[in-house]
Every structure is written in C-alpha cells, then in structure tokens.
Amino acid sequence: MLFDTHAHLNDPAFDPDREELMNGLAAKGIGYVMNAGCSLRSSRDIVKMAEAYPWLYGSVGSHPDSADEVNEEVIEEYRKLCRHEKVKAIGEIGLDYYYEDIPRDIQKNAFRMQMALAKELDMPVIIHEREAHDDGMRIVKEFPTVTGVFHCYSGSAEMARQLVKMGWYIGFTGVLTFKNARKAVETAASIPLDRIVIETDCPFMAPEPYRGKRNDPGYLPRMAEKLAEIRGISPEEAARITTENAKRLYRIEE
Ligand code: NI
C-alpha cells in the first residue's frame, strides 16, 4: 500500500468526479493520503473531508500565497483544528520567492508564527519552499525541535543531506519522472532511504507520461517505480519503505 504524503483532493479540479475517484484509490494500491491545507478556509474543508474516509488525513496551515491572512486569531483557529484526531501536521507553510505574490517579510512572519505553533503543539510540519533556500533554512534552524517534510523538494542534494541530519524527511513528486529532473534524481539517489517520502501534489505535477494532465493519487505508483529504479530496489520495496517513512513522519500508528 502506498502513502500519498501530499495531495489537494479538495481542489475544484476534482469536483466533477471526486467521490468516484476517492472510492477507486484502494484498488490502485493507495492506502493513505495526506490532504494538505493551504489557507484557513481550505484547512476547514480538509478536516471535514478527512472525517468521511478512514484512510484520509489532513494538515492545516496557510501556504505562502495566503501568508497575508495569518494573525493571532487565525493561529488560534489552527490551534483548535489541530485537536482533531485526523489532523496530523501543520502545513503547507513556508516561503515562495518564485511567484512572490506576497511580500517576503509577510511570508517570513507567517512562516515563523506557524513554526512556533508546531513547536508549541509538538506536531510535524509540511514545508513549501521554492526559490527561498537560504531564508527557508535559516527559519527552520530557529526551531530545532520542529521537523517534518520538505515537500516537492527543489533544493540541492547537499541541502537535503543537511536537512536529513537535522531529522527532516524529503518529499518527491512526479518531477522525479521528468526528463530534466537531474537535481531531484541526484537528491533521491544520495539521501538515506528511510528519509524519503513520495507524493502527488495533485491536481498538479502529474508524472510522465501524463505530464500536464490532472494528477491524482492513483498515479503515485509511477513515483514508487521511479524511486525503485533510482535506488536499485524493487517497486514493492520502495512502496513498503516510503509508506513506513510516511507513517513515522505523520505519527500514524495503525
Ligand atoms: Ni501542495
């Protein structure tokens, strides 16, 4: 059974056939999905969705694109949502200097406030970090007791090795299957296997040969196959190891 460690099944792209899709995932070998929040509104939707499916978990938090909504009241709402038994992480939080829709200072402030909440509640975090490697690492190091996953990892292999030493997990999407994915492949080849998790980030980031189409957790076996190829192990082994890692990351017992 595979664990999709980062999905957005609440996305409107799934409105036409969501239930059918969700009910078909087990037959495709998908045993668990982490649905990641991006804003207070989507986090609330995600908690409701997680109640309806035993294999579906949720994270709550404001993505850098929604960093301007974060204040003490919003943090208090997240604090309450985190008491729900299906909420297993705070995220996705972090920095995005690629689009930079929100000024950097506001992004950094929202990131720090949510890292502080993770520290207070002793919960793992899901980090979104794009083109902001230096500031991302700096803020992460301000909270040495907080760890989690750098999702859709886009940094260097060297930075990944450093993160692993600090207790972090590294998440790989369908980018791993792209022809120009040299950096992601190099990273996946060089860090300990017990720190690697796989994800779809659906509806975005569909793997080859479906690149550009709507992605969904049913495509996750492609990522396990690609990881197996990179590491010289069987796809079954890649599935077993990444699922164990994901359960350890999100502290899921069963
Ligand atoms: Ni995402």
PDB file of C-alpha atoms and ligand atoms in Angstrom:
ATOM      1  CA  MET A   1       0.000   0.000   0.000  1.00  0.00           C
ATOM      2  CA  LEU A   2       1.301   3.447  -0.946  1.00  0.00           C
ATOM      3  CA  PHE A   3       1.019   6.649   1.083  1.00  0.00           C
ATOM      4  CA  ASP A   4       0.432   9.851  -0.891  1.00  0.00           C
ATOM      5  CA  THR A   5       2.066  12.299   1.534  1.00  0.00           C
ATOM      6  CA  HIS A   6       0.810  15.470  -0.176  1.00  0.00           C
ATOM      7  CA  ALA A   7      -2.420  15.952  -2.121  1.00  0.00           C
ATOM      8  CA  HIS A   8      -5.118  18.570  -2.622  1.00  0.00           C
ATOM      9  CA  LEU A   9      -8.239  16.433  -3.062  1.00  0.00           C
ATOM     10  CA  ASN A  10     -10.364  19.402  -2.016  1.00  0.00           C
ATOM     11  CA  ASP A  11      -9.284  21.246  -5.184  1.00  0.00           C
ATOM     12  CA  PRO A  12     -12.163  22.241  -7.513  1.00  0.00           C
ATOM     13  CA  ALA A  13     -10.441  20.192 -10.265  1.00  0.00           C
ATOM     14  CA  PHE A  14     -11.943  17.148  -8.529  1.00  0.00           C
ATOM     15  CA  ASP A  15     -15.487  18.493  -8.216  1.00  0.00           C
ATOM     16  CA  PRO A  16     -16.896  16.546 -11.193  1.00  0.00           C
ATOM     17  CA  ASP A  17     -15.846  13.055 -10.014  1.00  0.00           C
ATOM     18  CA  ARG A  18     -14.349  13.331  -6.529  1.00  0.00           C
ATOM     19  CA  GLU A  19     -16.316  10.559  -4.854  1.00  0.00           C
ATOM     20  CA  GLU A  20     -15.785   8.074  -7.648  1.00  0.00           C
ATOM     21  CA  LEU A  21     -12.070   8.850  -7.648  1.00  0.00           C
ATOM     22  CA  MET A  22     -11.753   8.515  -3.854  1.00  0.00           C
ATOM     23  CA  ASN A  23     -13.616   5.209  -3.832  1.00  0.00           C
ATOM     24  CA  GLY A  24     -11.334   3.811  -6.538  1.00  0.00           C
ATOM     25  CA  LEU A  25      -7.996   4.570  -4.842  1.00  0.00           C
ATOM     26  CA  ALA A  26      -7.695   1.387  -2.746  1.00  0.00           C
ATOM     27  CA  ALA A  27      -7.895  -0.724  -5.921  1.00  0.00           C
ATOM     28  CA  LYS A  28      -4.933   1.260  -7.273  1.00  0.00           C
ATOM     29  CA  GLY A  29      -2.828   0.414  -4.226  1.00  0.00           C
ATOM     30  CA  ILE A  30      -3.255   3.727  -2.409  1.00  0.00           C
ATOM     31  CA  GLY A  31      -3.631   3.061   1.312  1.00  0.00           C
ATOM     32  CA  TYR A  32      -3.283   6.543   2.792  1.00  0.00           C
ATOM     33  CA  VAL A  33      -3.473  10.160   1.643  1.00  0.00           C
ATOM     34  CA  MET A  34      -2.411  13.349   3.417  1.00  0.00           C
ATOM     35  CA  ASN A  35      -4.582  16.207   2.203  1.00  0.00           C
ATOM     36  CA  ALA A  36      -2.655  19.447   2.714  1.00  0.00           C
ATOM     37  CA  GLY A  37      -4.276  22.709   3.773  1.00  0.00           C
ATOM     38  CA  CYS A  38      -3.308  25.978   2.076  1.00  0.00           C
ATOM     39  CA  SER A  39      -5.435  28.532   3.907  1.00  0.00           C
ATOM     40  CA  LEU A  40      -7.794  28.681   6.870  1.00  0.00           C
ATOM     41  CA  ARG A  41     -10.732  28.047   4.551  1.00  0.00           C
ATOM     42  CA  SER A  42      -9.212  25.033   2.795  1.00  0.00           C
ATOM     43  CA  SER A  43      -7.955  23.686   6.135  1.00  0.00           C
ATOM     44  CA  ARG A  44     -11.518  23.638   7.462  1.00  0.00           C
ATOM     45  CA  ASP A  45     -12.708  21.807   4.316  1.00  0.00           C
ATOM     46  CA  ILE A  46      -9.895  19.303   4.695  1.00  0.00           C
ATOM     47  CA  VAL A  47     -10.782  18.448   8.291  1.00  0.00           C
ATOM     48  CA  LYS A  48     -14.391  17.800   7.227  1.00  0.00           C
ATOM     49  CA  MET A  49     -13.264  15.650   4.289  1.00  0.00           C
ATOM     50  CA  ALA A  50     -10.942  13.591   6.496  1.00  0.00           C
ATOM     51  CA  GLU A  51     -13.867  12.604   8.723  1.00  0.00           C
ATOM     52  CA  ALA A  52     -15.528  10.831   5.799  1.00  0.00           C
ATOM     53  CA  TYR A  53     -12.672   8.451   4.836  1.00  0.00           C
ATOM     54  CA  PRO A  54     -10.647   6.357   7.297  1.00  0.00           C
ATOM     55  CA  TRP A  55      -7.530   6.462   5.060  1.00  0.00           C
ATOM     56  CA  LEU A  56      -7.614  10.238   4.593  1.00  0.00           C
ATOM     57  CA  TYR A  57      -5.684  12.594   6.906  1.00  0.00           C
ATOM     58  CA  GLY A  58      -5.338  16.352   6.935  1.00  0.00           C
ATOM     59  CA  SER A  59      -2.897  19.141   7.651  1.00  0.00           C
ATOM     60  CA  VAL A  60      -3.843  22.708   8.486  1.00  0.00           C
ATOM     61  CA  GLY A  61      -1.987  25.884   7.680  1.00  0.00           C
ATOM     62  CA  SER A  62      -1.510  28.874   5.412  1.00  0.00           C
ATOM     63  CA  HIS A  63       0.630  28.453   2.269  1.00  0.00           C
ATOM     64  CA  PRO A  64       2.984  31.364   1.451  1.00  0.00           C
ATOM     65  CA  ASP A  65       0.364  32.513  -1.115  1.00  0.00           C
ATOM     66  CA  SER A  66      -2.048  33.017   1.805  1.00  0.00           C
ATOM     67  CA  ALA A  67       0.555  34.356   4.237  1.00  0.00           C
ATOM     68  CA  ASP A  68      -1.241  37.703   4.486  1.00  0.00           C
ATOM     69  CA  GLU A  69      -4.197  36.070   6.289  1.00  0.00           C
ATOM     70  CA  VAL A  70      -2.058  34.855   9.203  1.00  0.00           C
ATOM     71  CA  ASN A  71      -2.561  36.643  12.511  1.00  0.00           C
ATOM     72  CA  GLU A  72      -3.131  35.602  16.139  1.00  0.00           C
ATOM     73  CA  GLU A  73      -6.825  34.835  15.502  1.00  0.00           C
ATOM     74  CA  VAL A  74      -6.003  32.549  12.567  1.00  0.00           C
ATOM     75  CA  ILE A  75      -3.319  30.791  14.638  1.00  0.00           C
ATOM     76  CA  GLU A  76      -5.924  30.237  17.352  1.00  0.00           C
ATOM     77  CA  GLU A  77      -8.251  28.652  14.748  1.00  0.00           C
ATOM     78  CA  TYR A  78      -5.430  26.326  13.649  1.00  0.00           C
ATOM     79  CA  ARG A  79      -4.713  25.502  17.286  1.00  0.00           C
ATOM     80  CA  LYS A  80      -8.334  24.349  17.654  1.00  0.00           C
ATOM     81  CA  LEU A  81      -8.330  22.386  14.372  1.00  0.00           C
ATOM     82  CA  CYS A  82      -5.146  20.579  15.465  1.00  0.00           C
ATOM     83  CA  ARG A  83      -7.094  18.928  18.296  1.00  0.00           C
ATOM     84  CA  HIS A  84      -8.969  16.882  15.690  1.00  0.00           C
ATOM     85  CA  GLU A  85      -7.714  13.273  15.616  1.00  0.00           C
ATOM     86  CA  LYS A  86      -7.366  13.262  11.800  1.00  0.00           C
ATOM     87  CA  VAL A  87      -5.158  16.383  11.723  1.00  0.00           C
ATOM     88  CA  LYS A  88      -1.573  15.101  11.668  1.00  0.00           C
ATOM     89  CA  ALA A  89       0.560  18.067  10.609  1.00  0.00           C
ATOM     90  CA  ILE A  90       0.782  21.830  10.223  1.00  0.00           C
ATOM     91  CA  GLY A  91       1.161  22.850   6.589  1.00  0.00           C
ATOM     92  CA  GLU A  92       1.713  23.605   3.989  1.00  0.00           C
ATOM     93  CA  ILE A  93       3.720  26.525   5.302  1.00  0.00           C
ATOM     94  CA  GLY A  94       6.925  28.157   4.123  1.00  0.00           C
ATOM     95  CA  LEU A  95       8.283  30.573   1.560  1.00  0.00           C
ATOM     96  CA  ASP A  96       7.771  31.048  -2.178  1.00  0.00           C
ATOM     97  CA  TYR A  97      10.046  33.624  -3.828  1.00  0.00           C
ATOM     98  CA  TYR A  98       9.247  32.328  -7.322  1.00  0.00           C
ATOM     99  CA  TYR A  99       5.879  33.985  -7.700  1.00  0.00           C
ATOM    100  CA  GLU A 100       6.348  36.331  -4.745  1.00  0.00           C
ATOM    101  CA  ASP A 101       2.706  37.441  -4.796  1.00  0.00           C
ATOM    102  CA  ILE A 102       3.066  38.240  -1.106  1.00  0.00           C
ATOM    103  CA  PRO A 103       5.984  40.401   0.147  1.00  0.00           C
ATOM    104  CA  ARG A 104       8.835  38.394   1.672  1.00  0.00           C
ATOM    105  CA  ASP A 105       8.531  39.931   5.150  1.00  0.00           C
ATOM    106  CA  ILE A 106       4.883  38.889   5.378  1.00  0.00           C
ATOM    107  CA  GLN A 107       5.741  35.367   4.197  1.00  0.00           C
ATOM    108  CA  LYS A 108       8.529  35.053   6.753  1.00  0.00           C
ATOM    109  CA  ASN A 109       6.336  36.299   9.571  1.00  0.00           C
ATOM    110  CA  ALA A 110       3.529  33.834   8.733  1.00  0.00           C
ATOM    111  CA  PHE A 111       6.063  31.011   8.435  1.00  0.00           C
ATOM    112  CA  ARG A 112       7.574  31.785  11.843  1.00  0.00           C
ATOM    113  CA  MET A 113       4.177  32.071  13.556  1.00  0.00           C
ATOM    114  CA  GLN A 114       3.139  28.645  12.221  1.00  0.00           C
ATOM    115  CA  MET A 115       6.500  27.054  13.092  1.00  0.00           C
ATOM    116  CA  ALA A 116       6.005  28.392  16.622  1.00  0.00           C
ATOM    117  CA  LEU A 117       2.570  26.711  16.729  1.00  0.00           C
ATOM    118  CA  ALA A 118       4.136  23.407  15.604  1.00  0.00           C
ATOM    119  CA  LYS A 119       6.712  23.764  18.369  1.00  0.00           C
ATOM    120  CA  GLU A 120       4.027  24.501  20.956  1.00  0.00           C
ATOM    121  CA  LEU A 121       1.853  21.538  19.874  1.00  0.00           C
ATOM    122  CA  ASP A 122       4.780  19.210  19.081  1.00  0.00           C
ATOM    123  CA  MET A 123       3.491  18.461  15.587  1.00  0.00           C
ATOM    124  CA  PRO A 124       5.318  17.777  12.308  1.00  0.00           C
ATOM    125  CA  VAL A 125       5.201  20.418   9.573  1.00  0.00           C
ATOM    126  CA  ILE A 126       4.853  20.304   5.779  1.00  0.00           C
ATOM    127  CA  ILE A 127       7.168  22.850   4.178  1.00  0.00           C
ATOM    128  CA  HIS A 128       6.610  24.513   0.810  1.00  0.00           C
ATOM    129  CA  GLU A 129       9.863  26.210  -0.165  1.00  0.00           C
ATOM    130  CA  ARG A 130      10.570  27.497  -3.652  1.00  0.00           C
ATOM    131  CA  GLU A 131      13.492  29.707  -4.654  1.00  0.00           C
ATOM    132  CA  ALA A 132      13.927  30.620  -0.985  1.00  0.00           C
ATOM    133  CA  HIS A 133      16.532  28.092   0.148  1.00  0.00           C
ATOM    134  CA  ASP A 134      18.634  30.424   2.342  1.00  0.00           C
ATOM    135  CA  ASP A 135      15.760  32.052   4.223  1.00  0.00           C
ATOM    136  CA  GLY A 136      13.972  28.676   4.461  1.00  0.00           C
ATOM    137  CA  MET A 137      16.958  27.005   6.092  1.00  0.00           C
ATOM    138  CA  ARG A 138      17.532  29.990   8.375  1.00  0.00           C
ATOM    139  CA  ILE A 139      13.976  29.906   9.744  1.00  0.00           C
ATOM    140  CA  VAL A 140      13.918  26.120  10.062  1.00  0.00           C
ATOM    141  CA  LYS A 141      17.096  26.310  12.167  1.00  0.00           C
ATOM    142  CA  GLU A 142      15.415  28.810  14.512  1.00  0.00           C
ATOM    143  CA  PHE A 143      13.121  25.937  15.564  1.00  0.00           C
ATOM    144  CA  PRO A 144      15.450  22.992  16.226  1.00  0.00           C
ATOM    145  CA  THR A 145      12.747  20.875  17.902  1.00  0.00           C
ATOM    146  CA  VAL A 146      10.393  21.125  14.893  1.00  0.00           C
ATOM    147  CA  THR A 147      10.782  18.730  11.943  1.00  0.00           C
ATOM    148  CA  GLY A 148       8.624  17.359   9.168  1.00  0.00           C
ATOM    149  CA  VAL A 149       8.884  17.177   5.404  1.00  0.00           C
ATOM    150  CA  PHE A 150      10.177  19.476   2.673  1.00  0.00           C
ATOM    151  CA  HIS A 151       7.528  18.686   0.088  1.00  0.00           C
ATOM    152  CA  CYS A 152       8.098  18.772  -3.697  1.00  0.00           C
ATOM    153  CA  TYR A 153      11.765  19.150  -2.879  1.00  0.00           C
ATOM    154  CA  SER A 154      13.630  21.549  -5.169  1.00  0.00           C
ATOM    155  CA  GLY A 155      16.851  22.267  -3.292  1.00  0.00           C
ATOM    156  CA  SER A 156      20.302  20.772  -3.785  1.00  0.00           C
ATOM    157  CA  ALA A 157      21.365  17.271  -2.779  1.00  0.00           C
ATOM    158  CA  GLU A 158      23.737  18.896  -0.295  1.00  0.00           C
ATOM    159  CA  MET A 159      20.923  20.840   1.384  1.00  0.00           C
ATOM    160  CA  ALA A 160      18.811  17.643   1.543  1.00  0.00           C
ATOM    161  CA  ARG A 161      21.642  15.796   3.290  1.00  0.00           C
ATOM    162  CA  GLN A 162      21.850  18.632   5.798  1.00  0.00           C
ATOM    163  CA  LEU A 163      18.075  18.514   6.403  1.00  0.00           C
ATOM    164  CA  VAL A 164      18.175  14.744   6.896  1.00  0.00           C
ATOM    165  CA  LYS A 165      20.874  15.163   9.537  1.00  0.00           C
ATOM    166  CA  MET A 166      18.540  17.619  11.283  1.00  0.00           C
ATOM    167  CA  GLY A 167      15.765  14.991  11.318  1.00  0.00           C
ATOM    168  CA  TRP A 168      13.750  16.040   8.266  1.00  0.00           C
ATOM    169  CA  TYR A 169      12.097  13.994   5.513  1.00  0.00           C
ATOM    170  CA  ILE A 170      12.300  14.849   1.808  1.00  0.00           C
ATOM    171  CA  GLY A 171       9.204  14.579  -0.428  1.00  0.00           C
ATOM    172  CA  PHE A 172       9.374  13.811  -4.150  1.00  0.00           C
ATOM    173  CA  THR A 173       6.595  14.397  -6.676  1.00  0.00           C
ATOM    174  CA  GLY A 174       6.148  13.403 -10.319  1.00  0.00           C
ATOM    175  CA  VAL A 175       9.009  15.835 -11.046  1.00  0.00           C
ATOM    176  CA  LEU A 176      11.235  12.817 -10.380  1.00  0.00           C
ATOM    177  CA  THR A 177       9.968  11.284 -13.642  1.00  0.00           C
ATOM    178  CA  PHE A 178      10.573  14.381 -15.797  1.00  0.00           C
ATOM    179  CA  LYS A 179      13.397  14.198 -18.310  1.00  0.00           C
ATOM    180  CA  ASN A 180      15.041  17.369 -16.958  1.00  0.00           C
ATOM    181  CA  ALA A 181      14.838  16.220 -13.318  1.00  0.00           C
ATOM    182  CA  ARG A 182      18.585  15.805 -12.859  1.00  0.00           C
ATOM    183  CA  LYS A 183      18.709  17.564  -9.456  1.00  0.00           C
ATOM    184  CA  ALA A 184      15.738  15.699  -7.963  1.00  0.00           C
ATOM    185  CA  VAL A 185      17.117  12.355  -9.165  1.00  0.00           C
ATOM    186  CA  GLU A 186      20.571  13.164  -7.765  1.00  0.00           C
ATOM    187  CA  THR A 187      18.980  14.015  -4.398  1.00  0.00           C
ATOM    188  CA  ALA A 188      16.797  10.871  -4.338  1.00  0.00           C
ATOM    189  CA  ALA A 189      19.903   8.796  -5.087  1.00  0.00           C
ATOM    190  CA  SER A 190      22.048  10.265  -2.333  1.00  0.00           C
ATOM    191  CA  ILE A 191      19.996  10.564   0.859  1.00  0.00           C
ATOM    192  CA  PRO A 192      19.092   7.703   3.240  1.00  0.00           C
ATOM    193  CA  LEU A 193      16.092   5.683   2.008  1.00  0.00           C
ATOM    194  CA  ASP A 194      14.416   5.911   5.403  1.00  0.00           C
ATOM    195  CA  ARG A 195      14.015   9.700   4.929  1.00  0.00           C
ATOM    196  CA  ILE A 196      12.290   9.639   1.534  1.00  0.00           C
ATOM    197  CA  VAL A 197       8.540  10.024   1.044  1.00  0.00           C
ATOM    198  CA  ILE A 198       6.574  10.251  -2.192  1.00  0.00           C
ATOM    199  CA  GLU A 199       3.623  12.439  -3.065  1.00  0.00           C
ATOM    200  CA  THR A 200       1.489  13.536  -5.994  1.00  0.00           C
ATOM    201  CA  ASP A 201       0.790  17.203  -5.037  1.00  0.00           C
ATOM    202  CA  CYS A 202      -2.323  16.557  -7.147  1.00  0.00           C
ATOM    203  CA  PRO A 203      -4.062  18.016  -9.081  1.00  0.00           C
ATOM    204  CA  PHE A 204      -0.650  19.472 -10.091  1.00  0.00           C
ATOM    205  CA  MET A 205       2.636  17.785 -11.049  1.00  0.00           C
ATOM    206  CA  ALA A 206       1.396  14.709 -12.947  1.00  0.00           C
ATOM    207  CA  PRO A 207       4.247  12.275 -13.663  1.00  0.00           C
ATOM    208  CA  GLU A 208       5.450  11.277 -17.117  1.00  0.00           C
ATOM    209  CA  PRO A 209       3.835  10.172 -19.406  1.00  0.00           C
ATOM    210  CA  TYR A 210       0.848  12.159 -18.099  1.00  0.00           C
ATOM    211  CA  ARG A 211       2.686  15.470 -17.605  1.00  0.00           C
ATOM    212  CA  GLY A 212       0.324  18.455 -17.898  1.00  0.00           C
ATOM    213  CA  LYS A 213      -2.815  16.395 -17.196  1.00  0.00           C
ATOM    214  CA  ARG A 214      -4.826  16.437 -13.978  1.00  0.00           C
ATOM    215  CA  ASN A 215      -2.908  14.453 -11.398  1.00  0.00           C
ATOM    216  CA  ASP A 216      -4.471  12.243  -8.719  1.00  0.00           C
ATOM    217  CA  PRO A 217      -3.201   9.783  -6.048  1.00  0.00           C
ATOM    218  CA  GLY A 218      -3.791   6.900  -8.488  1.00  0.00           C
ATOM    219  CA  TYR A 219      -0.595   7.981 -10.296  1.00  0.00           C
ATOM    220  CA  LEU A 220       1.565   7.504  -7.194  1.00  0.00           C
ATOM    221  CA  PRO A 221       2.802   4.016  -8.246  1.00  0.00           C
ATOM    222  CA  ARG A 222       4.789   5.823 -11.003  1.00  0.00           C
ATOM    223  CA  MET A 223       6.773   7.655  -8.331  1.00  0.00           C
ATOM    224  CA  ALA A 224       7.438   4.418  -6.410  1.00  0.00           C
ATOM    225  CA  GLU A 225       8.629   2.748  -9.644  1.00  0.00           C
ATOM    226  CA  LYS A 226      10.920   5.651 -10.459  1.00  0.00           C
ATOM    227  CA  LEU A 227      12.378   5.700  -6.946  1.00  0.00           C
ATOM    228  CA  ALA A 228      12.924   1.928  -7.144  1.00  0.00           C
ATOM    229  CA  GLU A 229      14.769   2.384 -10.433  1.00  0.00           C
ATOM    230  CA  ILE A 230      16.983   5.152  -8.974  1.00  0.00           C
ATOM    231  CA  ARG A 231      17.831   3.114  -5.867  1.00  0.00           C
ATOM    232  CA  GLY A 232      18.107  -0.315  -7.482  1.00  0.00           C
ATOM    233  CA  ILE A 233      15.358  -1.872  -5.363  1.00  0.00           C
ATOM    234  CA  SER A 234      12.009  -3.438  -6.285  1.00  0.00           C
ATOM    235  CA  PRO A 235       8.886  -1.281  -6.607  1.00  0.00           C
ATOM    236  CA  GLU A 236       7.350  -3.342  -3.768  1.00  0.00           C
ATOM    237  CA  GLU A 237      10.280  -2.487  -1.536  1.00  0.00           C
ATOM    238  CA  ALA A 238      10.060   1.193  -2.486  1.00  0.00           C
ATOM    239  CA  ALA A 239       6.351   1.113  -1.631  1.00  0.00           C
ATOM    240  CA  ARG A 240       6.887  -0.580   1.722  1.00  0.00           C
ATOM    241  CA  ILE A 241       9.737   1.733   2.767  1.00  0.00           C
ATOM    242  CA  THR A 242       8.092   5.013   1.720  1.00  0.00           C
ATOM    243  CA  THR A 243       4.823   4.039   3.447  1.00  0.00           C
ATOM    244  CA  GLU A 244       6.681   3.206   6.670  1.00  0.00           C
ATOM    245  CA  ASN A 245       8.517   6.539   6.412  1.00  0.00           C
ATOM    246  CA  ALA A 246       5.278   8.477   5.877  1.00  0.00           C
ATOM    247  CA  LYS A 247       3.629   6.857   8.896  1.00  0.00           C
ATOM    248  CA  ARG A 248       6.646   7.710  11.022  1.00  0.00           C
ATOM    249  CA  LEU A 249       6.689  11.279   9.652  1.00  0.00           C
ATOM    250  CA  TYR A 250       2.998  11.917  10.381  1.00  0.00           C
ATOM    251  CA  ARG A 251       2.957   9.734  13.544  1.00  0.00           C
ATOM    252  CA  ILE A 252       0.210   7.430  12.317  1.00  0.00           C
ATOM    253  CA  GLU A 253       0.086   4.287  14.432  1.00  0.00           C
ATOM    254  CA  GLU A 254      -2.129   1.711  12.669  1.00  0.00           C
TER     255      GLU A 254
HETATM  256 NI    NI B   1       0.749  21.446  -2.270  1.00  0.00          NI
END
